[in-house]
Short mmCIF file of C-alpha atoms in Angstrom, two decimals:
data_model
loop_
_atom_site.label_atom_id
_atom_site.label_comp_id
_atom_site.label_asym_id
_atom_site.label_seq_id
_atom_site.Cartn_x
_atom_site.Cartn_y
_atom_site.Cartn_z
CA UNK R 110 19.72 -9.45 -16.74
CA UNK R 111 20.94 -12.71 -15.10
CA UNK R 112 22.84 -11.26 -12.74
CA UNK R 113 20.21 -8.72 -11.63
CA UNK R 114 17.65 -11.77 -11.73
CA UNK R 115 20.18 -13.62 -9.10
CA UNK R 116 21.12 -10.06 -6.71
CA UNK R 117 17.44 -9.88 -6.48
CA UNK R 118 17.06 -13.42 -5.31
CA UNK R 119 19.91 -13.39 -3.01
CA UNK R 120 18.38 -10.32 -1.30
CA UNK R 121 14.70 -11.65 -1.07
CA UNK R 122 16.96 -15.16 0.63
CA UNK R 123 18.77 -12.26 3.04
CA UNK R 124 15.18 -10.45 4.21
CA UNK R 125 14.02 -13.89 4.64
CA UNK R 126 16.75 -14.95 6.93
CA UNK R 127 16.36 -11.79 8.89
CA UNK R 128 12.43 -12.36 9.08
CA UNK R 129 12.68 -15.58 10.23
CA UNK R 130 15.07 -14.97 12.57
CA UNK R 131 12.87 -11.91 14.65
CA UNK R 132 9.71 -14.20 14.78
CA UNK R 133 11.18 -15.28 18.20
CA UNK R 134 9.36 -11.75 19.32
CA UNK R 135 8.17 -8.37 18.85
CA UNK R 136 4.95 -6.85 17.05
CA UNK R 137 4.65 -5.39 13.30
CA UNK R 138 5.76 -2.84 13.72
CA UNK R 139 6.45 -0.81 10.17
CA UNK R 140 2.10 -0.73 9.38
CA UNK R 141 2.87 2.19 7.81
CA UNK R 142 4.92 0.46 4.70
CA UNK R 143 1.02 -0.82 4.09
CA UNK R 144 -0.06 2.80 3.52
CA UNK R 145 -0.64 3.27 0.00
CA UNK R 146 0.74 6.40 -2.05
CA UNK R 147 -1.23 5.96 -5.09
CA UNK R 148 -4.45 7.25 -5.17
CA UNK R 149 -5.92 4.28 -7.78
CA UNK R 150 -4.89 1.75 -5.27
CA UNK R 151 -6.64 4.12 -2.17
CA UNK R 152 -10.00 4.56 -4.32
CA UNK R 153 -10.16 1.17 -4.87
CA UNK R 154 -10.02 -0.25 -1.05
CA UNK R 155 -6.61 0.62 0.16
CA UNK R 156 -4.66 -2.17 -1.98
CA UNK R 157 -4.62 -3.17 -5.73
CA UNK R 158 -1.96 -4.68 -6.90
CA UNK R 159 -3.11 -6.03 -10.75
CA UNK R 160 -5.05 -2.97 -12.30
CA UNK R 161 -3.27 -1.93 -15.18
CA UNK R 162 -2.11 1.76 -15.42
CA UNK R 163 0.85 3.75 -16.49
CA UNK R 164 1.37 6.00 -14.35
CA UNK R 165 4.19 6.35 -12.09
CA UNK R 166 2.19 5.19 -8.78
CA UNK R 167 2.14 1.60 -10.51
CA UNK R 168 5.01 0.98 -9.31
CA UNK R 169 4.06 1.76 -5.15
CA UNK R 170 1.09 -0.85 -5.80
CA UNK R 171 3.04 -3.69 -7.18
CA UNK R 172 6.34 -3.51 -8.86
CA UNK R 173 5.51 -6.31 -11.61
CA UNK R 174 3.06 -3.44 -12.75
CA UNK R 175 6.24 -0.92 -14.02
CA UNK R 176 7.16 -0.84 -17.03
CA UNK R 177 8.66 1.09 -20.15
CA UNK R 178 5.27 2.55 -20.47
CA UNK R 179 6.22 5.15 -18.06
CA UNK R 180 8.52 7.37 -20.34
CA UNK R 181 9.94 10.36 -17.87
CA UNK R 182 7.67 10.72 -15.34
CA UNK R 183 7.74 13.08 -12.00
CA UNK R 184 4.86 12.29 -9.64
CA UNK R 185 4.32 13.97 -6.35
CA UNK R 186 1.47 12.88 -3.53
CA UNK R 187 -0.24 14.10 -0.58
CA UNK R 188 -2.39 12.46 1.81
CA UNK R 189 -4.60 13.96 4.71
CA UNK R 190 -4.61 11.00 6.97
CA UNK R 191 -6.24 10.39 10.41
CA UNK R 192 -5.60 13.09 13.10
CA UNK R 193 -2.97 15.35 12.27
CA UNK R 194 -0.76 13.24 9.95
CA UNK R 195 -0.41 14.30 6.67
CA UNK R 196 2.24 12.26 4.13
CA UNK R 197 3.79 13.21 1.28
CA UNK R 198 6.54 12.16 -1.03
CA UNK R 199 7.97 12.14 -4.76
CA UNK R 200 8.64 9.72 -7.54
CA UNK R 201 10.87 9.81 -10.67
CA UNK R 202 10.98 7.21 -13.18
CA UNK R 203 12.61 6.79 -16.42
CA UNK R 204 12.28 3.92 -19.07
CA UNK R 205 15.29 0.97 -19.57
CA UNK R 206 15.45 0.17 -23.07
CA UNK R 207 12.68 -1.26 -24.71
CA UNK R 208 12.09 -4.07 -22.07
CA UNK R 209 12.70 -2.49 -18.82
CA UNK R 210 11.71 0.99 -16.60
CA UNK R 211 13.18 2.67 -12.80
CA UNK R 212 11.83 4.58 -10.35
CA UNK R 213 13.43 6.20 -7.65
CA UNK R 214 10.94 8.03 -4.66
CA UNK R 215 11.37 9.80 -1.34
CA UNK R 216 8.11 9.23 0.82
CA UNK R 217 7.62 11.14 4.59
CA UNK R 218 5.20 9.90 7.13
CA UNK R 219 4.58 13.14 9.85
CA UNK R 220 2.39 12.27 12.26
CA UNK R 221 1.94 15.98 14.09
CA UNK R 222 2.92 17.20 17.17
CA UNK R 223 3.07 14.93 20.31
CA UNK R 224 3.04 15.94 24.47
CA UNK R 225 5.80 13.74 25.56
CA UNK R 226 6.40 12.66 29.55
CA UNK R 227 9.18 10.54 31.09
CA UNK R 228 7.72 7.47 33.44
CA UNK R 229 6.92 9.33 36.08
CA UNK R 230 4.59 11.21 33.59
CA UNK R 231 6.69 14.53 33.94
CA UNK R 232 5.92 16.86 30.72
CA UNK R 233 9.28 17.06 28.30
CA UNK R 234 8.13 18.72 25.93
CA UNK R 235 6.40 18.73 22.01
CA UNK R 236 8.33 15.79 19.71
CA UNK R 237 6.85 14.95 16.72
CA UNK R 238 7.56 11.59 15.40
CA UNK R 239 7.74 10.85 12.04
CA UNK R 240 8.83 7.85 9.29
CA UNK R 241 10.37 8.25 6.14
CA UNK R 242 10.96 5.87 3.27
CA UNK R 243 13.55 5.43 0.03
CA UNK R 244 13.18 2.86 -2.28
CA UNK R 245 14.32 2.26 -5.81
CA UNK R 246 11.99 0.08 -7.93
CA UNK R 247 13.32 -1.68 -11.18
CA UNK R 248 11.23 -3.69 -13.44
CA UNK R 249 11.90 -5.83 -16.69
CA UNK R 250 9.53 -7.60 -19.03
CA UNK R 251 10.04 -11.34 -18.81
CA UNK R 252 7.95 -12.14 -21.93
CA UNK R 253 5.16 -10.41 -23.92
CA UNK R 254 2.74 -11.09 -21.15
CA UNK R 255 4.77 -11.79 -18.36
CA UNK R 256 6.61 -9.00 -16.00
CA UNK R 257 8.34 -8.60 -13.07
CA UNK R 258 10.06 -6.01 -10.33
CA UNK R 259 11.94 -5.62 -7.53
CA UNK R 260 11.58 -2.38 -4.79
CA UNK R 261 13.97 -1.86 -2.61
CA UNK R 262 13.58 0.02 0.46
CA UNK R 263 15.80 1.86 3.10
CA UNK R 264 13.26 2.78 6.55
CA UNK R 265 14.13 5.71 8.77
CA UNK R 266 12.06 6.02 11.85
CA UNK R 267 12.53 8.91 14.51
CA UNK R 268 9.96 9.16 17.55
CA UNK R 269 11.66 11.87 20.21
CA UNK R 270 14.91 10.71 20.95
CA UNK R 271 14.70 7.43 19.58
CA UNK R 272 15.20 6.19 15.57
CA UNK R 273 15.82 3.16 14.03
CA UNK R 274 16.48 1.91 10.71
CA UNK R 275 15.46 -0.93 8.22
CA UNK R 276 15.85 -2.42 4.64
CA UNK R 277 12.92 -4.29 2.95
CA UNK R 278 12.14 -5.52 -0.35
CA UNK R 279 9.23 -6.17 -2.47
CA UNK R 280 8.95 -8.61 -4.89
CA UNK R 281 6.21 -8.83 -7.74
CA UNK R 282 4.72 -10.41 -10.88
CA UNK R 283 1.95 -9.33 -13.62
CA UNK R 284 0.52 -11.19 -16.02
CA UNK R 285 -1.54 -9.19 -18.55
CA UNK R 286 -3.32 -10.65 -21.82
CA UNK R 287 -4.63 -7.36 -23.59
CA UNK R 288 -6.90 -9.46 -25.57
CA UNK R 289 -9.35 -10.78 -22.74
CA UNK R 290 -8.12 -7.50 -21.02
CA UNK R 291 -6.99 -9.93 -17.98
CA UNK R 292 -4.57 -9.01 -15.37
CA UNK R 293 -2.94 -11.43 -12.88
CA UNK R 294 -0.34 -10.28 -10.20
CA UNK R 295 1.28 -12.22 -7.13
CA UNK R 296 3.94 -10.34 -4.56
CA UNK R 297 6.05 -10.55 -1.79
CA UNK R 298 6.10 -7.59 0.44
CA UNK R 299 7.99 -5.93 3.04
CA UNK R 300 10.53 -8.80 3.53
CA UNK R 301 13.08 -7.72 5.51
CA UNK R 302 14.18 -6.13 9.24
CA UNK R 303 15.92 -3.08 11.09
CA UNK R 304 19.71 -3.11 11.80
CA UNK R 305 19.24 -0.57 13.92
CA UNK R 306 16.89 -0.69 17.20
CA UNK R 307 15.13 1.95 18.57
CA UNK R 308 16.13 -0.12 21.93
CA UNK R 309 16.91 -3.88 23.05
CA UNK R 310 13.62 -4.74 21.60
CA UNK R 311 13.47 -6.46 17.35
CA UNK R 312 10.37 -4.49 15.73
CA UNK R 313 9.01 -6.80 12.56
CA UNK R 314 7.91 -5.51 9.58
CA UNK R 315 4.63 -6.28 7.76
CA UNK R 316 5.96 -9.28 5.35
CA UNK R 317 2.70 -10.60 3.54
CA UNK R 318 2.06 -12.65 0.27
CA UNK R 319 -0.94 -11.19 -1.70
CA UNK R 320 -2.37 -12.08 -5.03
CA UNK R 321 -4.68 -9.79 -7.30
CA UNK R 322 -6.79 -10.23 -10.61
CA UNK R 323 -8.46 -7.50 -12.40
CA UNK R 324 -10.84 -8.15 -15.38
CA UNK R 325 -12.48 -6.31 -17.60
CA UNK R 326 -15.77 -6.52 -19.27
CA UNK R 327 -16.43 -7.14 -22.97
CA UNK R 328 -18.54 -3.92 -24.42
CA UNK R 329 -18.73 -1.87 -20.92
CA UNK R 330 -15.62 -0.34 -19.54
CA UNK R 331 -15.42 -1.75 -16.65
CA UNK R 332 -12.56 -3.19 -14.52
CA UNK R 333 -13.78 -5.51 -11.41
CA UNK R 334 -11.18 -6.56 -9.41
CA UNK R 335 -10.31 -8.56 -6.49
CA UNK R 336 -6.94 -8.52 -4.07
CA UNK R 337 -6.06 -11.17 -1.56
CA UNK R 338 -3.84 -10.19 1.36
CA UNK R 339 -2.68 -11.86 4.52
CA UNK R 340 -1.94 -14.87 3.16
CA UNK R 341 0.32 -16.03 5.72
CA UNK R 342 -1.96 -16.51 8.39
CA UNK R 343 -5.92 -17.60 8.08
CA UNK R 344 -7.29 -16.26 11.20
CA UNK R 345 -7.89 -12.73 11.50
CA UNK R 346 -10.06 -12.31 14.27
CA UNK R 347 -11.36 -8.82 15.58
CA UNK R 348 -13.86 -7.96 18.36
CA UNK R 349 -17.59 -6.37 17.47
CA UNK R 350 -18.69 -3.77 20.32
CA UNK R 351 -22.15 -4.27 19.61
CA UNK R 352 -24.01 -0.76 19.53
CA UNK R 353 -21.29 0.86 21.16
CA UNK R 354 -23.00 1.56 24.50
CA UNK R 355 -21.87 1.25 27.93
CA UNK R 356 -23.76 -2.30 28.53
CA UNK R 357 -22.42 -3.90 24.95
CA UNK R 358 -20.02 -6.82 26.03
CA UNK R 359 -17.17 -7.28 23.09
CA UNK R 360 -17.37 -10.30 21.05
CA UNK R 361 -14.66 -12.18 19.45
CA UNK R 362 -15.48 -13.00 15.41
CA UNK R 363 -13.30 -15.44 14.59
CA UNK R 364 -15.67 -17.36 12.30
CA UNK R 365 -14.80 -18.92 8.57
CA UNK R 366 -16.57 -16.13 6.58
CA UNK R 367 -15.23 -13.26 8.85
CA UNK R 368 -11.94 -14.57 8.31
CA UNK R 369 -12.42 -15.08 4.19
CA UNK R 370 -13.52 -11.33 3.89
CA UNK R 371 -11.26 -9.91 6.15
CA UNK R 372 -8.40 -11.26 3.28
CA UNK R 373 -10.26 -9.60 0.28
CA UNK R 374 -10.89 -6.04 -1.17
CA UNK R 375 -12.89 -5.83 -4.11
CA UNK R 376 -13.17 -3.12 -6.73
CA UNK R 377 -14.43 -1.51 -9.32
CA UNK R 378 -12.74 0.93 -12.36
CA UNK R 379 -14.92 2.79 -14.68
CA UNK R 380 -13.19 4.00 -17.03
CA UNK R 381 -14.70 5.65 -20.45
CA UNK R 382 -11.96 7.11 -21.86
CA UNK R 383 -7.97 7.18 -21.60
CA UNK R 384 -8.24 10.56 -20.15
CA UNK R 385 -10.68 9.75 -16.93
CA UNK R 386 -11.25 7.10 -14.84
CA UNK R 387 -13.81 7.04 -11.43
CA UNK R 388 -12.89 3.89 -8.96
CA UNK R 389 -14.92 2.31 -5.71
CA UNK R 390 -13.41 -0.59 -3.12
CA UNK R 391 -14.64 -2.29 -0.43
CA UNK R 392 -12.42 -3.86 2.58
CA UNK R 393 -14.36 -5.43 5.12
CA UNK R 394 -11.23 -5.55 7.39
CA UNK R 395 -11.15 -1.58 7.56
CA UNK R 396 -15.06 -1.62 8.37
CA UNK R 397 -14.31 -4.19 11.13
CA UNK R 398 -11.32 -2.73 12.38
CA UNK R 399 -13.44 0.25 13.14
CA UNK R 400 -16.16 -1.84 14.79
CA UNK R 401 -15.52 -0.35 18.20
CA UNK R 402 -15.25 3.21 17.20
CA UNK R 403 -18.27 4.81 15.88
CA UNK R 404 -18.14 4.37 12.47
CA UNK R 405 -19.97 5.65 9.87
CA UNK R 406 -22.21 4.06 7.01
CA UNK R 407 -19.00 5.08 4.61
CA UNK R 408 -16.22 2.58 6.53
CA UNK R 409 -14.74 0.55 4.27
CA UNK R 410 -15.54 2.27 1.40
CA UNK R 411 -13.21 4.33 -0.75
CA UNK R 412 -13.33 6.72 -4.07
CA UNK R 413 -10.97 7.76 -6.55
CA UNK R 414 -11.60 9.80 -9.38
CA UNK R 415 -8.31 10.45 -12.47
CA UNK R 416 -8.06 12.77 -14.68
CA UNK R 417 -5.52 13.43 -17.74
CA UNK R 418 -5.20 16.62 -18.97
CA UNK R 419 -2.35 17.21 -21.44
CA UNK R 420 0.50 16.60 -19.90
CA UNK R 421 -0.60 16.44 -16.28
CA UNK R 422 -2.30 13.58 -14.56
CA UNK R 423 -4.03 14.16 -11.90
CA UNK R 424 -6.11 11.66 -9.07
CA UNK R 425 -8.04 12.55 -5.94
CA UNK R 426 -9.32 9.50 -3.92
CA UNK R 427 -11.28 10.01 -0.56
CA UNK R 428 -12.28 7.72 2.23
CA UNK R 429 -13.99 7.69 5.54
CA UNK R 430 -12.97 4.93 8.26
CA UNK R 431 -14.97 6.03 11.15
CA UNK R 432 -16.98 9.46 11.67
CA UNK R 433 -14.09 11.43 12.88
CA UNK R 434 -11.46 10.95 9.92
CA UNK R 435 -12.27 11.55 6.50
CA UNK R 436 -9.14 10.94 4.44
CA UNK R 437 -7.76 12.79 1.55
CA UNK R 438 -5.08 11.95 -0.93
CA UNK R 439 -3.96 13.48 -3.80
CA UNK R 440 -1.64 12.47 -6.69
CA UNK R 441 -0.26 14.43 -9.61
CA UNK R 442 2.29 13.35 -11.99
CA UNK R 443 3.71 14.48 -15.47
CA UNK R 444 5.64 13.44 -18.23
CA UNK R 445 8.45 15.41 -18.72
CA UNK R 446 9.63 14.83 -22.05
CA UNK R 447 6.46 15.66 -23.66
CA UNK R 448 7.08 19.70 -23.17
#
């Protein structure tokens, strides 16, 4: 356990190094690694990283949330996303001991077919680019209350005749206390950086520090919850179109409460039984995002509904950013030694 405890370290150390050494230049490039799988975390605002559940898609939301409690499972998940993407990928995971869990998952990002041009904005042809994702995740209870995982994660990117490869890591903590029904988590995620180009140019990824707490209430089953993100940076300004029209100017919001909400996504869990749960987020930052699109009374809201039904699991979760995308995913997952 040492020694995994120390590779773990000395890779986080290695991402870091590579991090620090591209902030010289380039954009974020990898958003995509932000783009949950799991349709709890989806329903409840895009990101939730300390609600307690065991199944298999714990482990995309925070890897300090794994644990033995996941038997043998095989989950599989689609997504409908904005335009014609659609993403999909599967998970296996397995139990270590009586301390410890794994889970190994293959996750594609297609993003449909694309017209492509050279400069002189001479047709090609069709390409359609697309990201894909591997990542092992391995978790280990540190004491009764305390846990904590490590994901790591190979990147292949291919847009026409271009690709490019990457290695990240996530890094993550839960503390849960059963009694008060409590749940703390703090990670580290997407540290790391390509070591292969698509050209001359160094494309970052996402790295971001976020904390989470989920707590539910005595006599109502309830979960409220509450996820910080961006922590790295406090200003996260964005520009309001007004009402859209031609004569609306664009304003810059880079104001203290603007910037406060734009880090948070709040939740709630209802959840009556073991075999059915119904979720709702809020995340200001997707509602402002889509201030200059036409947005609908829905952006920034999300749903997610979970069901259990013998040996299946199965969660929907929808959401609606602006009035021309209404997003779908779907999850279903089993436990395999259980027929």
């Amino acid at each position: 356990m040492n020694k995994c405890i120390c590779a773990m370290m000395a890779l986080a150390l290695g991402c870091t190094a590579m991090q620090m050494r591209a902030q010289g230049g380039g954009d974020t490039f990898y958003s995509f690694l932000d783009v949950p799988t799991s349709t709890l975390a989806y329903g409840l605002g895009g990101m939730n990283i300390s609600n307690i559940d065991d199944d298999i898609s714990a482990s995309d939301r925070n890897p300090g949330l794994l644990g033995p409690e996941v038997g043998m499972q095989l989950g599989a998940n689609y997504m409908r996303y904005i335009g014609d993407s659609n993403f999909a990928g599967v998970k296996f995971g397995h139990r270590s001991g009586d301390h410890g869990a794994w889970v190994a998952s293959v996750q594609y990002f297609g993003y449909g077919s694309i017209k492509g041009a050279d400069v002189n904005g001479v047709l090609t042809g069709d390409f359609s680019p697309k990201d894909m994702v591997i990542s092992g995740t391995y978790a280990h209870d540190i004491t009764d209350r305390w846990r904590g995982g490590a994901t790591l994660k190979y990147v292949y990117s291919s847009y026409d005749s271009y690709s490019a490869m990457a290695l990240g890591t996530d890094l993550g903590v839960n503390y849960y206390d059963p009694e008060s029904d409590f749940s703390f988590s703090a990670m580290m995620a997407n540290l790391g950086g390509q070591f292969k180009r698509f050209d001359s140019r160094y494309e970052r990824m996402p790295v971001d520090i976020r904390l989470g707490v989920s707590k539910g209430l005595s006599g109502v089953p309830l979960i409220l919850s509450v996820t910080a993100r961006d922590l790295t940076k406090w200003h996260l300004p964005y520009y309001d179109n007004g009402d859209g029209s031609e004569d609306s100017e664009p304003r810059l919001k880079d104001k203290f409460a603007s910037n406060l909400f734009r880090h948070l996504i709040f939740a709630c869990d209802f959840r009556p039984s073991d075999n059915f749960h119904i979720g709702i987020g809020y995340n200001y930052r997707t509602r402002t995002d889509m201030s200059t699109y036409r947005r609908s009374i829905l952006s920034g809201f999300s749903t997610c509904l979970g069901l259990n039904v013998r040996n299946f699991a199965l969660g929907v979760a929808l959401a609606q950013p602006h009035t021309g995308a209404t997003t779908v995913m779907i999850n279903i997952s089993t436990t395999l030694y259980e027929f």
